[in-house]
Amino acid sequence: MKFIEQNALQYLSVKLPLLGAFLMLAVLVIQWALDFNFVPQQYAPFIVGTVLPALSWLGRKIAQPSLHQSLGFVAVTAGHSNTDPGAVRGSDKEADFVVKVRNAVELYLLRAGLDVKTDGKGGINLPLPDAIKIAKGASTKIEFHLNASDNPKANGIETIALPEDKKLAQAISKAIAGVTGGTLRGKDGWIDQSQSARGKVGFVSNGGLIVELGFLSNAAEFAVLQAKYWLVAQAIADVIIQHEKGA
Ligand SMILES: [Zn+2]
């Protein structure tokens, strides 16, 4: 036998029948002690057979949100696509790098037991309209990008999101900075979509977060990202896992 629930007592469907059984036992003991037939003994099997399952059923019905893991799934997508490389610097392409980050984040989320959807497996990087479709209905939607600038010194991390996702956006940017040592752009790593130079991004309008991991145009920053992208992915995944599990 394999136990799937290590801590079954936390569920009302287990607690309520136990409480019911305990109360019935208490009644029978008190009756016996007082020699008083409040519940005739012949009714006991009837009570055991109906009341306890009913209590268990009631326990299943009563919502216990704190016990539940993520009800939905996490959508993790890579910016741009196999035909649109995004920012390019020498032989390095934004779209290729963010696919690696996407795959690594997916791995850590799956390991944590979360449901994950991506915009392709392996090297596949489907275009934005597909990413938006795939992300539809996700409890957390996240897409990875690299920034680029004509100024080779421009650097830093930012996560573009709607105001309701400000905290999550900041936590993700900070997690990346914790690994790369990069600076936080915007408001502690969060950029309000309405203040973004890009204008409205479809992915964000649909409730997603766009994570700009750093600048491809900054040789030093991109070198650190390449060297540490597994750790970056793990740090990002940890934030999403906490968020999904309601911590
Ligand atoms: Zn991009």
XYZ file of C-alpha atoms and ligand atoms in Angstrom:
248
model
C 0.000 0.000 0.000
C 1.208 3.457 -0.844
C 0.038 6.443 1.159
C -0.876 9.387 -1.011
C -1.795 11.710 1.827
C 0.774 12.061 4.582
C -1.384 14.206 6.797
C -4.947 12.986 6.313
C -6.133 14.500 9.607
C -6.072 17.998 8.141
C -9.135 17.195 6.012
C -12.602 17.924 7.387
C -13.842 14.773 5.636
C -11.649 12.864 8.075
C -12.027 15.167 11.091
C -15.832 15.368 11.151
C -16.561 11.594 11.208
C -13.861 11.154 13.876
C -15.499 13.858 15.966
C -18.915 12.234 15.358
C -17.634 8.818 16.421
C -16.043 10.323 19.518
C -19.283 12.117 20.502
C -21.299 8.926 20.006
C -18.879 6.991 22.150
C -19.123 9.716 24.793
C -22.946 9.531 24.735
C -22.876 5.746 25.110
C -20.396 5.940 27.986
C -22.440 8.624 29.768
C -25.632 6.600 29.253
C -23.938 3.556 30.667
C -22.551 5.525 33.615
C -25.905 7.139 34.415
C -27.850 4.027 33.476
C -30.054 6.188 31.269
C -31.220 5.176 27.794
C -31.103 8.507 25.926
C -30.148 6.855 22.612
C -31.537 3.294 22.536
C -28.689 0.906 21.827
C -30.387 -0.637 18.807
C -30.095 2.734 17.017
C -26.308 2.808 17.276
C -25.647 0.794 14.058
C -28.059 3.067 12.179
C -26.209 6.157 13.395
C -22.829 4.650 12.520
C -24.090 3.627 9.078
C -25.599 6.978 8.079
C -24.404 9.840 10.247
C -20.686 9.160 9.880
C -20.711 8.915 6.059
C -22.901 12.028 6.025
C -20.336 13.886 8.108
C -17.590 12.704 5.775
C -19.604 13.895 2.763
C -20.137 17.266 4.467
C -16.411 17.487 5.155
C -15.655 16.983 1.469
C -18.144 19.716 0.581
C -16.767 22.393 2.884
C -13.995 24.245 1.105
C -10.606 24.354 2.807
C -8.685 26.670 0.499
C -5.552 26.654 2.655
C -5.115 22.924 2.005
C -5.292 23.078 -1.729
C -2.393 23.314 -4.062
C -2.729 25.237 -7.260
C -6.102 24.593 -8.865
C -4.938 25.629 -12.305
C -1.698 25.442 -14.213
C 1.331 27.622 -14.797
C 2.030 28.833 -18.333
C 5.730 29.358 -19.013
C 6.545 30.739 -22.432
C 9.600 31.958 -24.291
C 9.513 35.359 -25.982
C 9.608 35.700 -29.767
C 9.707 32.481 -31.804
C 11.699 30.153 -34.011
C 11.212 32.617 -36.884
C 11.534 35.887 -34.904
C 14.844 35.880 -32.978
C 14.095 39.049 -30.997
C 17.282 40.860 -29.967
C 20.479 39.624 -31.637
C 24.099 40.206 -30.669
C 26.684 38.368 -32.732
C 25.589 34.748 -32.790
C 23.462 35.128 -29.649
C 19.712 35.331 -30.139
C 17.196 36.369 -27.486
C 14.672 33.727 -28.604
C 17.202 30.893 -28.229
C 18.324 31.937 -24.754
C 14.835 32.387 -23.347
C 13.880 28.892 -24.577
C 16.636 27.491 -22.350
C 15.347 29.491 -19.382
C 11.760 28.425 -20.116
C 12.727 24.741 -20.203
C 14.703 25.007 -16.973
C 11.869 26.815 -15.150
C 9.418 24.182 -16.441
C 11.597 21.421 -15.025
C 11.675 22.949 -11.540
C 7.909 23.597 -11.558
C 7.187 20.011 -12.631
C 9.474 18.737 -9.898
C 7.405 20.729 -7.390
C 4.293 18.942 -8.643
C 2.748 21.869 -10.510
C 0.909 21.559 -13.803
C 2.817 23.433 -16.493
C 2.116 24.392 -20.087
C 4.770 25.810 -22.406
C 4.849 27.269 -25.884
C 6.745 24.276 -27.213
C 9.037 21.486 -26.057
C 12.799 21.374 -26.474
C 13.902 23.989 -28.989
C 10.369 24.800 -30.170
C 9.341 28.400 -29.520
C 5.849 29.134 -30.823
C 4.892 32.726 -31.734
C 3.119 35.128 -29.354
C -0.473 34.437 -30.522
C 0.068 30.749 -29.687
C 1.668 31.648 -26.358
C -1.379 33.751 -25.427
C -3.706 30.878 -26.370
C -1.650 28.345 -24.418
C -1.548 30.650 -21.388
C -5.318 31.159 -21.373
C -6.798 30.020 -18.077
C -3.417 29.692 -16.341
C -3.209 30.745 -12.703
C 0.235 32.228 -13.402
C 1.483 33.229 -16.860
C 5.094 34.144 -17.364
C 7.090 34.894 -20.489
C 10.851 35.405 -20.732
C 12.695 38.042 -22.735
C 16.033 39.799 -22.898
C 16.305 43.554 -23.174
C 18.479 45.326 -25.729
C 19.719 48.875 -26.010
C 22.034 50.951 -28.209
C 23.836 51.858 -24.989
C 26.053 48.816 -24.280
C 26.117 49.730 -20.587
C 22.337 49.617 -20.155
C 21.576 46.829 -17.691
C 19.162 45.461 -15.160
C 16.103 43.301 -14.624
C 12.450 44.205 -14.990
C 9.141 42.381 -14.931
C 6.251 44.005 -16.759
C 2.851 43.234 -15.264
C -0.546 44.659 -14.419
C -0.741 46.483 -11.056
C -2.474 43.501 -9.370
C 0.634 41.414 -10.048
C 3.068 44.036 -8.777
C 4.274 41.968 -5.788
C 4.790 38.811 -7.825
C 6.619 40.808 -10.507
C 8.918 42.378 -7.912
C 9.570 39.019 -6.261
C 10.584 37.486 -9.598
C 12.920 40.358 -10.487
C 14.489 40.229 -7.020
C 14.968 36.455 -7.278
C 16.895 36.921 -10.534
C 18.966 39.748 -9.069
C 19.764 37.496 -6.112
C 21.543 35.151 -8.512
C 23.056 37.499 -11.096
C 23.708 40.552 -8.940
C 21.857 42.613 -11.544
C 20.110 45.874 -10.724
C 16.343 46.262 -10.483
C 14.702 48.532 -13.014
C 11.332 50.243 -12.654
C 9.732 50.168 -9.209
C 11.866 47.591 -7.395
C 11.859 45.433 -10.507
C 8.235 45.993 -11.519
C 7.168 47.954 -14.562
C 3.546 48.947 -14.853
C 2.448 48.061 -18.358
C 0.970 51.537 -18.816
C 4.415 53.059 -18.180
C 6.295 50.694 -20.460
C 7.871 52.140 -23.581
C 6.458 49.191 -25.504
C 2.906 50.310 -24.923
C 0.430 47.540 -24.347
C 1.784 44.022 -24.635
C -0.826 41.377 -25.449
C 0.657 38.868 -23.035
C 0.439 41.332 -20.130
C -3.036 42.598 -21.054
C -4.113 38.966 -20.698
C -2.788 38.849 -17.131
C 0.703 37.584 -17.898
C 4.090 38.717 -16.610
C 6.901 39.558 -18.994
C 10.284 39.019 -17.423
C 13.231 40.851 -18.951
C 16.079 38.803 -17.490
C 18.754 41.344 -18.413
C 20.329 43.008 -21.444
C 21.625 40.949 -24.337
C 23.325 44.134 -25.518
C 25.383 44.268 -22.309
C 28.204 41.747 -22.777
C 29.004 41.430 -19.071
C 25.403 41.050 -17.965
C 24.584 38.489 -20.627
C 27.727 36.477 -19.802
C 26.554 36.161 -16.178
C 23.067 35.131 -17.327
C 24.491 32.455 -19.624
C 26.733 31.107 -16.883
C 24.006 31.037 -14.241
C 20.782 30.480 -16.111
C 19.971 27.229 -14.279
C 20.217 29.044 -10.951
C 18.185 31.949 -12.338
C 15.503 29.491 -13.473
C 15.466 27.794 -10.091
C 15.093 31.119 -8.265
C 12.218 32.152 -10.552
C 10.542 28.747 -10.141
C 10.767 29.034 -6.356
C 8.843 32.326 -6.451
C 6.164 30.828 -8.709
C 5.874 27.708 -6.533
C 5.369 29.835 -3.413
C 2.823 31.957 -5.246
C 0.931 28.934 -6.608
C 0.838 27.148 -3.301
C -0.495 30.274 -1.635
C 2.466 30.756 0.667
Zn 11.898 40.266 -26.358
